């Protein structure tokens, strides 16, 4: 079974996706981490963001592994190296939407995501899972929250990672990424017509997971 979770940055998708996957004993696939890993590779190779041909070439050569660990965070391996923390750096967040908007990059990463998904039951989160990657997913959710709440959550998450950030910088980054992600030509962020919309602004993580879990179990 495939469970597709989409929504804007900071809505809490990855948090609930991970817990839901654990509760169901499904694999969790964080597709945003894959775009982040490729962005890291490009920066490590000093590739300017405007050099799309080189970014596409790198996308075709990198190996990304997502290692599920039920008792800890997902581990992201880039060409065998653990980059789980490196891909959360502000410089990656700043450029990742520019990498993710390249059509050929998306084709390559979507292919990888489908291969991961074919390994068995899984929960995937991203922006285009229910619309493009797995349009026939058995269950689709669109997770949203007010802009203010999303800024608050992302700020708290970054603080938790030990990053010194100003709340207004987080707000600017989220607004910028939302704009690029939802207005790009190649598979922009959209709610699939058959996705269940959940506004999580006033819900706790547990309440959101419970709601999703019940909807999966009752096929509602
Ligand atoms: O969820 P995140 O913040 O880790 O995602 C990083 C970026 O990757 C985000 O700005 C949009 C992009 N992305 C995408 O275009 N498609 C996906 N399936 C997942 C993420």
Short mmCIF file of C-alpha atoms and ligand atoms in Angstrom, two decimals:
data_model
loop_
_atom_site.label_atom_id
_atom_site.label_comp_id
_atom_site.label_asym_id
_atom_site.label_seq_id
_atom_site.Cartn_x
_atom_site.Cartn_y
_atom_site.Cartn_z
CA UNK A 1 0.00 0.00 0.00
CA UNK A 2 1.20 3.51 -0.83
CA UNK A 3 0.28 6.49 1.35
CA UNK A 4 1.01 9.85 -0.30
CA UNK A 5 1.42 12.97 1.83
CA UNK A 6 1.80 16.37 0.21
CA UNK A 7 1.65 19.94 1.43
CA UNK A 8 3.63 23.17 1.79
CA UNK A 9 6.89 23.57 3.73
CA UNK A 10 6.57 23.56 7.50
CA UNK A 11 3.11 21.99 7.64
CA UNK A 12 4.46 19.06 9.65
CA UNK A 13 4.31 16.46 6.86
CA UNK A 14 7.56 14.71 7.66
CA UNK A 15 6.85 14.55 11.40
CA UNK A 16 3.46 12.92 10.95
CA UNK A 17 4.59 10.80 7.99
CA UNK A 18 7.38 9.26 10.07
CA UNK A 19 5.14 8.46 13.04
CA UNK A 20 2.36 7.13 10.82
CA UNK A 21 4.82 4.88 8.97
CA UNK A 22 6.12 3.52 12.27
CA UNK A 23 2.59 2.85 13.57
CA UNK A 24 1.74 0.95 10.39
CA UNK A 25 5.16 -0.73 10.08
CA UNK A 26 5.54 0.87 6.65
CA UNK A 27 8.74 2.29 5.13
CA UNK A 28 9.05 6.07 5.33
CA UNK A 29 10.38 7.92 2.30
CA UNK A 30 11.23 11.60 2.67
CA UNK A 31 11.40 12.81 -0.93
CA UNK A 32 12.38 16.36 0.10
CA UNK A 33 15.55 14.85 1.57
CA UNK A 34 16.41 13.55 -1.90
CA UNK A 35 16.18 17.03 -3.48
CA UNK A 36 18.22 18.33 -0.54
CA UNK A 37 20.91 15.65 -1.04
CA UNK A 38 21.27 16.61 -4.70
CA UNK A 39 21.51 20.31 -3.74
CA UNK A 40 24.29 19.43 -1.29
CA UNK A 41 26.12 17.51 -4.03
CA UNK A 42 25.88 20.50 -6.37
CA UNK A 43 27.18 22.92 -3.71
CA UNK A 44 30.00 20.55 -2.73
CA UNK A 45 31.04 20.50 -6.39
CA UNK A 46 30.82 24.30 -6.63
CA UNK A 47 28.18 24.06 -9.32
CA UNK A 48 26.38 27.40 -9.70
CA UNK A 49 22.60 27.08 -9.33
CA UNK A 50 22.17 28.46 -12.84
CA UNK A 51 24.12 25.57 -14.37
CA UNK A 52 21.14 23.29 -14.88
CA UNK A 53 22.95 20.96 -17.29
CA UNK A 54 25.55 20.13 -14.63
CA UNK A 55 22.92 19.66 -11.91
CA UNK A 56 21.02 17.28 -14.19
CA UNK A 57 24.25 15.39 -14.88
CA UNK A 58 24.91 15.06 -11.14
CA UNK A 59 21.34 13.87 -10.57
CA UNK A 60 21.97 11.02 -12.99
CA UNK A 61 25.12 9.93 -11.15
CA UNK A 62 24.35 10.20 -7.44
CA UNK A 63 23.21 7.35 -5.25
CA UNK A 64 20.74 8.20 -2.53
CA UNK A 65 19.75 5.71 0.16
CA UNK A 66 17.14 6.31 2.83
CA UNK A 67 17.72 4.10 5.85
CA UNK A 68 14.71 3.68 8.13
CA UNK A 69 15.49 3.48 11.79
CA UNK A 70 12.36 2.89 13.88
CA UNK A 71 13.93 4.36 17.04
CA UNK A 72 15.57 7.44 15.56
CA UNK A 73 15.54 9.83 12.64
CA UNK A 74 15.67 8.67 9.04
CA UNK A 75 19.27 8.40 7.79
CA UNK A 76 20.01 9.90 4.42
CA UNK A 77 23.05 8.52 2.59
CA UNK A 78 24.54 10.34 -0.37
CA UNK A 79 27.01 8.19 -2.28
CA UNK A 80 27.44 6.17 0.91
CA UNK A 81 28.07 9.16 3.20
CA UNK A 82 25.62 10.04 5.98
CA UNK A 83 24.36 13.54 5.12
CA UNK A 84 21.26 13.52 7.36
CA UNK A 85 22.32 16.67 9.20
CA UNK A 86 24.20 18.40 6.38
CA UNK A 87 21.07 18.55 4.21
CA UNK A 88 19.24 20.59 6.89
CA UNK A 89 21.75 23.45 6.72
CA UNK A 90 20.32 26.88 5.79
CA UNK A 91 22.41 27.02 2.60
CA UNK A 92 20.68 23.86 1.36
CA UNK A 93 17.24 25.15 2.32
CA UNK A 94 18.04 28.36 0.48
CA UNK A 95 18.78 26.67 -2.85
CA UNK A 96 16.79 23.43 -2.83
CA UNK A 97 13.72 24.88 -4.56
CA UNK A 98 15.92 26.01 -7.46
CA UNK A 99 17.17 22.45 -7.89
CA UNK A 100 13.69 20.94 -7.46
CA UNK A 101 12.19 23.10 -10.19
CA UNK A 102 14.37 21.54 -12.93
CA UNK A 103 12.16 19.20 -14.96
CA UNK A 104 14.89 16.66 -15.80
CA UNK A 105 16.00 16.53 -12.16
CA UNK A 106 12.44 15.71 -11.17
CA UNK A 107 12.21 12.95 -13.75
CA UNK A 108 15.34 11.29 -12.36
CA UNK A 109 14.34 11.61 -8.69
CA UNK A 110 10.74 10.57 -9.35
CA UNK A 111 12.05 7.38 -10.96
CA UNK A 112 14.11 6.66 -7.81
CA UNK A 113 11.08 7.39 -5.62
CA UNK A 114 8.94 4.94 -7.60
CA UNK A 115 11.63 2.28 -7.21
CA UNK A 116 11.70 2.86 -3.43
CA UNK A 117 7.90 2.71 -3.33
CA UNK A 118 7.81 -0.56 -5.20
CA UNK A 119 9.77 -2.25 -2.42
CA UNK A 120 6.64 -2.58 -0.30
CA UNK A 121 4.18 -0.71 1.88
CA UNK A 122 5.33 2.86 2.35
CA UNK A 123 4.48 6.39 3.34
CA UNK A 124 6.02 9.07 1.11
CA UNK A 125 5.96 12.78 1.76
CA UNK A 126 6.71 15.62 -0.65
CA UNK A 127 4.96 18.05 -2.97
CA UNK A 128 3.91 15.90 -5.94
CA UNK A 129 3.48 12.42 -4.50
CA UNK A 130 -0.29 12.16 -4.96
CA UNK A 131 -0.31 14.04 -8.26
CA UNK A 132 2.76 12.72 -10.12
CA UNK A 133 4.88 10.12 -8.31
CA UNK A 134 2.05 7.82 -7.22
CA UNK A 135 -1.22 9.10 -8.73
CA UNK A 136 -2.77 5.70 -7.94
CA UNK A 137 -1.74 5.74 -4.25
CA UNK A 138 -4.42 4.05 -2.17
CA UNK A 139 -4.48 6.90 0.31
CA UNK A 140 -3.59 10.55 -0.21
CA UNK A 141 -3.38 13.37 2.28
CA UNK A 142 -2.76 17.08 1.82
CA UNK A 143 -1.38 18.48 5.06
CA UNK A 144 -1.66 22.21 5.55
CA UNK A 145 -1.42 24.85 8.30
CA UNK A 146 -1.63 28.64 8.44
CA UNK A 147 1.48 30.51 7.30
CA UNK A 148 2.10 31.82 10.84
CA UNK A 149 1.88 28.37 12.35
CA UNK A 150 4.19 26.90 9.72
CA UNK A 151 6.80 29.57 10.45
CA UNK A 152 6.54 28.85 14.18
CA UNK A 153 6.99 25.11 13.65
CA UNK A 154 9.94 25.46 11.26
CA UNK A 155 11.59 27.94 13.64
CA UNK A 156 11.22 25.50 16.54
CA UNK A 157 12.55 22.63 14.43
CA UNK A 158 15.65 24.60 13.38
CA UNK A 159 16.29 25.69 16.96
CA UNK A 160 16.05 22.03 17.94
CA UNK A 161 18.74 21.27 15.36
CA UNK A 162 20.94 23.87 17.06
CA UNK A 163 20.67 26.43 14.26
CA UNK A 164 20.77 30.12 15.15
CA UNK A 165 18.03 31.61 13.00
CA UNK A 166 15.79 34.66 13.21
CA UNK A 167 12.06 34.04 12.98
CA UNK A 168 11.63 36.65 10.23
CA UNK A 169 14.32 34.87 8.17
CA UNK A 170 12.39 31.61 8.51
CA UNK A 171 9.22 33.41 7.41
CA UNK A 172 10.98 34.85 4.36
CA UNK A 173 12.44 31.46 3.41
CA UNK A 174 9.10 29.67 3.72
CA UNK A 175 7.29 32.30 1.65
CA UNK A 176 10.00 32.15 -1.00
CA UNK A 177 9.98 28.34 -1.21
CA UNK A 178 6.17 28.17 -1.24
CA UNK A 179 6.19 30.58 -4.16
CA UNK A 180 8.79 28.66 -6.18
CA UNK A 181 7.31 25.25 -5.31
CA UNK A 182 3.75 26.17 -6.24
CA UNK A 183 4.39 28.29 -9.33
CA UNK A 184 7.09 26.21 -11.07
CA UNK A 185 6.17 24.63 -14.40
CA UNK A 186 7.30 21.10 -13.58
CA UNK A 187 4.80 19.40 -11.24
CA UNK A 188 4.02 22.32 -8.93
CA UNK A 189 2.68 21.77 -5.43
CA UNK A 190 -1.02 20.88 -5.86
CA UNK A 191 -3.59 19.01 -3.88
CA UNK A 192 -4.66 15.86 -5.77
CA UNK A 193 -8.44 15.88 -6.32
CA UNK A 194 -8.78 12.66 -4.31
CA UNK A 195 -6.52 13.74 -1.41
CA UNK A 196 -7.95 14.26 2.07
CA UNK A 197 -7.24 17.83 3.20
CA UNK A 198 -6.17 18.25 6.82
CA UNK A 199 -5.68 21.70 8.32
CA UNK A 200 -3.31 21.05 11.22
CA UNK A 201 -3.10 24.66 12.48
CA UNK A 202 -4.94 23.86 15.72
CA UNK A 203 -4.13 20.16 15.98
CA UNK A 204 -1.35 18.42 17.88
CA UNK A 205 0.96 15.98 16.11
CA UNK A 206 -0.80 13.10 17.92
CA UNK A 207 -4.22 14.33 16.79
CA UNK A 208 -3.10 14.55 13.16
CA UNK A 209 -1.51 11.09 13.22
CA UNK A 210 -4.58 9.60 14.91
CA UNK A 211 -6.86 11.10 12.29
CA UNK A 212 -4.72 9.78 9.43
CA UNK A 213 -4.28 6.36 11.04
CA UNK A 214 -8.05 5.97 11.48
CA UNK A 215 -8.69 7.05 7.90
CA UNK A 216 -6.19 4.47 6.64
CA UNK A 217 -7.58 1.71 8.84
CA UNK A 218 -11.23 2.36 8.06
CA UNK A 219 -10.50 3.19 4.45
CA UNK A 220 -12.46 6.41 5.02
O1 LIG B 1 10.08 19.04 2.45
P1 LIG B 1 11.43 19.74 2.32
O2 LIG B 1 11.45 21.11 2.91
O3 LIG B 1 12.57 18.91 2.81
O4 LIG B 1 11.63 19.88 0.74
C1 LIG B 1 12.74 20.51 0.18
C2 LIG B 1 12.39 21.12 -1.17
O5 LIG B 1 12.26 20.11 -2.14
C3 LIG B 1 11.10 21.93 -1.20
O6 LIG B 1 11.37 23.31 -1.27
C4 LIG B 1 10.38 21.48 -2.42
C5 LIG B 1 11.15 20.35 -2.98
N1 LIG B 1 10.38 19.10 -3.10
C6 LIG B 1 9.73 18.88 -4.28
O7 LIG B 1 9.75 19.73 -5.17
N2 LIG B 1 9.09 17.71 -4.48
C7 LIG B 1 9.05 16.78 -3.53
N3 LIG B 1 8.40 15.62 -3.77
C8 LIG B 1 9.68 17.01 -2.28
C9 LIG B 1 10.33 18.20 -2.09
#
